[in-house]
Rosetta silent file (secondary structure, phi, psi, omega in degrees, C-alpha in Angstrom):
SEQUENCE: MELFQNVPLWAALFAIFFAQFVKIPIHFLFSKKVDFALFTSTGGMPSSHSAAVTALTTAVAFEEGLDSTMFGISAIFAVIVMFDATGVRFQAGQQAIIINQLRADLHNFFEHTKDWPQKKEEEKIQELKTLLGHKPIEVFMGALTGIAISIIIYTLIL
SCORE:     score description
SCORE:     0.000 S_00000001
   1 L     0.000  128.557 -174.241   43.345   98.661   35.935 S_00000001
   2 H   -63.689  -30.924 -179.151   40.824   95.864   35.387 S_00000001
   3 H   -57.701  -38.830 -178.232   42.529   94.539   32.251 S_00000001
   4 H   -75.416   -9.965  178.197   45.518   93.385   34.291 S_00000001
   5 H  -101.284    4.594 -179.610   43.190   91.488   36.641 S_00000001
   6 L   -84.084   86.821 -175.138   41.561   89.485   33.844 S_00000001
   7 H   -62.585  -42.925  178.023   43.090   86.093   34.649 S_00000001
   8 H   -57.651  -40.092  177.509   41.339   84.150   31.838 S_00000001
   9 H   -61.771  -47.968 -177.785   42.751   86.604   29.296 S_00000001
  10 H   -69.544  -33.631  175.811   46.274   86.347   30.702 S_00000001
  11 H   -63.292  -43.979  179.424   46.057   82.563   31.012 S_00000001
  12 H   -64.915  -44.075  178.744   45.095   82.315   27.325 S_00000001
  13 H   -64.153  -41.541  177.620   47.865   84.708   26.242 S_00000001
  14 H   -64.409  -38.559  178.866   50.433   82.850   28.337 S_00000001
  15 H   -61.497  -40.364  176.418   49.237   79.540   26.849 S_00000001
  16 H   -61.699  -50.772 -179.108   49.863   80.892   23.335 S_00000001
  17 H   -58.830  -47.604 -178.347   53.319   82.118   24.285 S_00000001
  18 H   -63.603  -46.586 -178.909   54.212   78.885   26.085 S_00000001
  19 H   -62.897  -40.118  178.014   52.910   76.583   23.317 S_00000001
  20 H   -66.376  -42.598 -179.007   54.793   78.562   20.650 S_00000001
  21 H   -64.733  -43.839 -174.295   57.996   78.560   22.713 S_00000001
  22 H   -69.222  -15.564  175.616   57.881   74.845   23.547 S_00000001
  23 H   -62.090  -31.235 -176.634   57.711   73.995   19.815 S_00000001
  24 H   -66.330  -54.086  178.264   61.403   74.889   19.544 S_00000001
  25 H   -66.769  -32.772  177.402   62.782   72.279   22.003 S_00000001
  26 H   -63.090  -45.351  177.687   60.268   69.662   20.808 S_00000001
  27 H   -61.019  -40.583  179.859   61.437   70.199   17.221 S_00000001
  28 H   -62.538  -40.515 -179.474   65.058   70.005   18.403 S_00000001
  29 H   -60.095  -35.379 -176.808   64.447   66.649   20.125 S_00000001
  30 H   -91.915  -28.405 -174.541   63.226   65.116   16.887 S_00000001
  31 H  -113.738  -13.495 -175.420   65.403   66.854   14.295 S_00000001
  32 L    61.287   25.841  177.159   68.513   67.917   16.240 S_00000001
  33 L  -127.350  135.849  175.962   68.063   71.349   14.643 S_00000001
  34 L   -90.288  125.527 -179.477   67.185   74.600   16.413 S_00000001
  35 L  -131.002   93.913 -178.461   64.557   76.561   14.506 S_00000001
  36 H   -68.805  -16.686  178.013   63.573   79.804   16.238 S_00000001
  37 H   -65.100  -20.518  178.302   61.160   80.572   13.377 S_00000001
  38 H   -62.635  -23.801 -179.030   58.798   78.037   14.938 S_00000001
  39 H   -61.833  -30.243 -179.109   58.029   80.605   17.642 S_00000001
  40 H  -113.603   13.361 -176.880   56.029   82.655   15.147 S_00000001
  41 L   -96.524  165.079  173.812   54.855   79.880   12.839 S_00000001
  42 L   -96.257  161.600  179.728   51.516   78.117   12.519 S_00000001
  43 L    76.777  177.469  177.471   51.063   74.393   12.955 S_00000001
  44 L    93.935  173.902 -175.582   53.285   72.029   14.901 S_00000001
  45 L  -102.967  129.174   -8.681   53.260   70.436   18.343 S_00000001
  46 L   -86.702  166.320  178.629   51.541   71.569   20.507 S_00000001
  47 L   -71.922  118.109  178.164   48.766   73.604   18.979 S_00000001
  48 H   -72.083  -26.862  175.642   48.877   77.108   20.440 S_00000001
  49 H   -62.911  -47.879 -179.980   45.302   77.654   19.242 S_00000001
  50 H   -65.927  -40.589  178.375   44.128   74.703   21.337 S_00000001
  51 H   -60.018  -43.704 -178.219   46.273   75.760   24.276 S_00000001
  52 H   -64.755  -50.078 -175.079   44.785   79.260   24.193 S_00000001
  53 H   -71.378  -30.889  177.396   41.128   78.299   23.938 S_00000001
  54 H   -77.818  -33.310  173.864   41.363   75.541   26.551 S_00000001
  55 H   -63.204  -44.385  178.241   43.293   77.797   28.941 S_00000001
  56 H   -60.670  -49.029 -177.257   40.593   80.424   28.433 S_00000001
  57 H   -65.092  -41.278  178.434   37.756   77.940   28.906 S_00000001
  58 H   -65.619  -41.914  178.627   39.341   76.365   31.993 S_00000001
  59 H   -64.681  -40.347  176.960   39.984   79.790   33.522 S_00000001
  60 H   -62.705  -38.755  177.170   36.395   80.834   32.796 S_00000001
  61 H   -60.950  -42.194  176.838   35.240   77.638   34.533 S_00000001
  62 H   -64.119  -42.236 -175.639   37.269   78.624   37.626 S_00000001
  63 H   -75.839  -46.123 -169.385   35.981   82.214   37.543 S_00000001
  64 H  -107.238  -21.291 -176.093   32.347   81.767   36.544 S_00000001
  65 L    96.816  156.931 -178.394   31.554   78.090   37.153 S_00000001
  66 L   -70.631  -17.764 -179.109   30.623   75.271   34.817 S_00000001
  67 L   -95.504    8.547 -177.152   26.976   76.337   34.806 S_00000001
  68 L   -85.288  155.107  175.386   27.675   79.881   33.583 S_00000001
  69 H   -63.424  -40.291 -179.544   26.787   81.310   30.200 S_00000001
  70 H   -61.884  -37.866  176.715   30.378   82.502   29.769 S_00000001
  71 H   -65.004  -42.391  178.564   31.681   78.943   30.216 S_00000001
  72 H   -60.326  -45.243  178.359   29.195   77.703   27.599 S_00000001
  73 H   -61.932  -46.452 -178.234   30.266   80.377   25.131 S_00000001
  74 H   -64.122  -41.106 -179.317   33.936   79.700   25.802 S_00000001
  75 H   -64.766  -44.034  178.883   33.534   75.914   25.495 S_00000001
  76 H   -66.102  -40.673  175.472   31.730   76.152   22.135 S_00000001
  77 H   -57.639  -44.069  179.883   34.335   78.663   20.932 S_00000001
  78 H   -63.052  -43.868  179.764   37.081   76.201   21.929 S_00000001
  79 H   -61.860  -44.015 -179.852   35.436   73.318   20.096 S_00000001
  80 H   -63.639  -44.992 -179.850   35.055   75.379   16.921 S_00000001
  81 H   -62.423  -44.670 -178.367   38.671   76.584   17.025 S_00000001
  82 H   -70.021  -35.539  175.978   40.032   73.070   17.610 S_00000001
  83 H   -63.820  -43.891  178.489   37.794   71.587   14.914 S_00000001
  84 H   -62.178  -40.787 -178.683   39.010   74.248   12.489 S_00000001
  85 H   -63.213  -36.453 -179.425   42.645   73.580   13.423 S_00000001
  86 H   -89.976  -22.344 -175.580   42.324   69.873   12.610 S_00000001
  87 L   -97.558  -87.680 -172.653   39.912   70.190    9.710 S_00000001
  88 H   -58.977  -49.789 -175.638   39.951   73.161    7.390 S_00000001
  89 H   -67.730  -37.036  178.730   43.443   74.439    8.209 S_00000001
  90 H   -65.711  -44.081  179.318   45.004   70.948    8.094 S_00000001
  91 H   -64.915  -36.200  175.977   43.424   70.233    4.706 S_00000001
  92 H   -61.691  -38.677  176.552   44.626   73.610    3.396 S_00000001
  93 H   -64.746  -39.768  177.880   48.135   72.566    4.404 S_00000001
  94 H   -64.957  -40.012  176.873   47.745   69.253    2.570 S_00000001
  95 H   -64.478  -37.739  179.236   46.597   71.108   -0.550 S_00000001
  96 H   -63.480  -36.075  176.923   49.600   73.415   -0.253 S_00000001
  97 H   -60.226  -46.745 -179.086   51.909   70.357   -0.287 S_00000001
  98 H   -66.671  -42.657  178.580   50.373   69.182   -3.571 S_00000001
  99 H   -62.340  -39.931  178.219   50.425   72.681   -5.057 S_00000001
 100 H   -64.070  -36.821  177.117   54.094   73.029   -4.093 S_00000001
 101 H   -66.501  -41.348  175.845   54.839   69.711   -5.836 S_00000001
 102 H   -61.292  -40.992  178.260   53.033   70.954   -8.936 S_00000001
 103 H   -62.688  -41.871  179.263   55.046   74.156   -8.728 S_00000001
 104 H   -64.723  -41.843  177.990   58.270   72.178   -8.459 S_00000001
 105 H   -63.538  -42.902  178.002   57.301   70.044  -11.456 S_00000001
 106 H   -63.187  -40.587  178.091   56.430   73.149  -13.461 S_00000001
 107 H   -60.247  -44.508  178.452   59.726   74.712  -12.419 S_00000001
 108 H   -61.660  -36.489  177.698   61.628   71.670  -13.675 S_00000001
 109 H   -64.787  -49.299 -178.726   59.801   71.925  -16.996 S_00000001
 110 H   -68.021  -24.382  179.304   60.625   75.608  -17.425 S_00000001
 111 H   -59.796  -28.479 -178.310   64.187   74.962  -16.351 S_00000001
 112 L   -90.963   -1.160  175.467   64.693   73.239  -19.664 S_00000001
 113 L   -90.575  158.801 -171.412   63.322   76.110  -21.699 S_00000001
 114 L   -71.792  -31.455 -174.266   65.679   78.765  -22.982 S_00000001
 115 L   -95.181   -5.705 -179.866   64.315   81.905  -21.287 S_00000001
 116 H   -60.982  -45.150 -178.012   63.733   80.569  -17.736 S_00000001
 117 H   -63.539  -21.309 -179.685   67.319   81.168  -16.519 S_00000001
 118 H   -83.422   -9.627 -178.489   67.130   84.853  -17.534 S_00000001
 119 L   -72.243  147.917  177.586   64.114   85.594  -15.309 S_00000001
 120 L   -73.196  154.273 -178.403   64.571   87.569  -12.118 S_00000001
 121 H   -57.677  -40.221 -178.249   64.163   85.752   -8.801 S_00000001
 122 H   -69.895  -14.239  177.357   61.059   87.752   -7.851 S_00000001
 123 H   -82.094  -13.898 -179.289   59.337   86.631  -11.038 S_00000001
 124 L   -79.145  151.370 -177.378   59.491   83.011   -9.912 S_00000001
 125 L   -68.392  133.638  177.244   56.528   81.500   -8.113 S_00000001
 126 L   -81.943  146.952  179.334   56.766   81.612   -4.328 S_00000001
 127 L   -75.544  136.426  177.408   56.216   78.447   -2.349 S_00000001
 128 L   -79.381  151.591  179.804   52.962   78.214   -0.385 S_00000001
 129 L   -74.431  127.291 -177.466   53.054   77.499    3.335 S_00000001
 130 L   -98.222  -17.562 -177.178   52.284   73.825    4.036 S_00000001
 131 L   -99.445   73.043 -177.262   52.203   73.885    7.850 S_00000001
 132 L   -97.006  -43.731 -173.385   48.872   75.642    8.351 S_00000001
 133 L  -113.120 -165.643 -173.983   46.845   73.301   10.490 S_00000001
 134 L  -128.317  150.461  169.004   47.271   70.604   13.091 S_00000001
 135 L   -77.900  156.841 -179.685   47.059   66.858   13.373 S_00000001
 136 H   -54.276  -38.224 -179.868   44.577   65.665   15.999 S_00000001
 137 H   -65.389  -34.099  178.395   47.396   64.757   18.437 S_00000001
 138 H   -67.498  -39.591  177.074   48.786   68.301   18.162 S_00000001
 139 H   -67.165  -43.021  179.301   45.372   69.760   18.993 S_00000001
 140 H   -60.801  -46.226 -179.835   44.952   67.300   21.878 S_00000001
 141 H   -67.384  -35.216  174.823   48.370   68.159   23.330 S_00000001
 142 H   -64.008  -41.079  178.552   47.647   71.879   22.905 S_00000001
 143 H   -63.172  -44.632  177.518   44.360   71.401   24.738 S_00000001
 144 H   -62.129  -38.475  177.902   46.107   69.595   27.603 S_00000001
 145 H   -60.617  -48.252 -179.446   48.702   72.375   27.723 S_00000001
 146 H   -63.358  -43.315  178.378   46.037   75.060   28.042 S_00000001
 147 H   -62.173  -46.188 -179.645   44.080   73.179   30.690 S_00000001
 148 H   -60.780  -40.901 -179.635   47.246   72.533   32.709 S_00000001
 149 H   -61.535  -45.948  179.748   48.275   76.196   32.540 S_00000001
 150 H   -67.719  -39.295  177.943   44.943   77.407   33.932 S_00000001
 151 H   -62.171  -43.582  178.113   44.867   74.728   36.626 S_00000001
 152 H   -61.651  -44.972 -179.673   48.396   75.697   37.704 S_00000001
 153 H   -59.908  -45.532 -174.317   47.477   79.390   37.751 S_00000001
 154 H   -80.686  -24.764 -178.563   44.346   78.846   39.840 S_00000001
 155 H   -97.103  -31.940 -175.916   45.714   76.225   42.248 S_00000001
 156 H  -104.201  -28.360 -173.319   49.300   77.349   42.808 S_00000001
 157 H  -102.425  -45.384 -175.217   49.358   81.094   42.093 S_00000001
 158 L   -92.143    0.000    0.000   45.915   82.511   42.964 S_00000001
């Protein structure tokens, strides 16, 4: 089956899996806490988005060459994804931090009103996710991860 022979696809998928997995020990080194939820979370070091698109682009370069149309498409796709990870998604995370602070302040205000304690838990405002995007270093390290994965696959395995 041709799908199983698509090395760029598998390199990109492995890069996502690897980058998500490696977030757990990296987080442990800095916080001394194991958080398995990081495996399925967005944001953090390294960027799995960057790892995936750079693994894909590097694998396409090995398969098709640097002068191919597919490499050009893949490279532009990678740039857009990494720009989005550091720009729009990071700023959305920063806005979520401020919104969560506003929510906390509002909660403290209502805490002092008489009917707030009688409300059900599900009626309370849920906290927005603040770790949506990546810092530039996280994107850079994700990109290096993806490139390294494809280079290893093409030089040591294939």
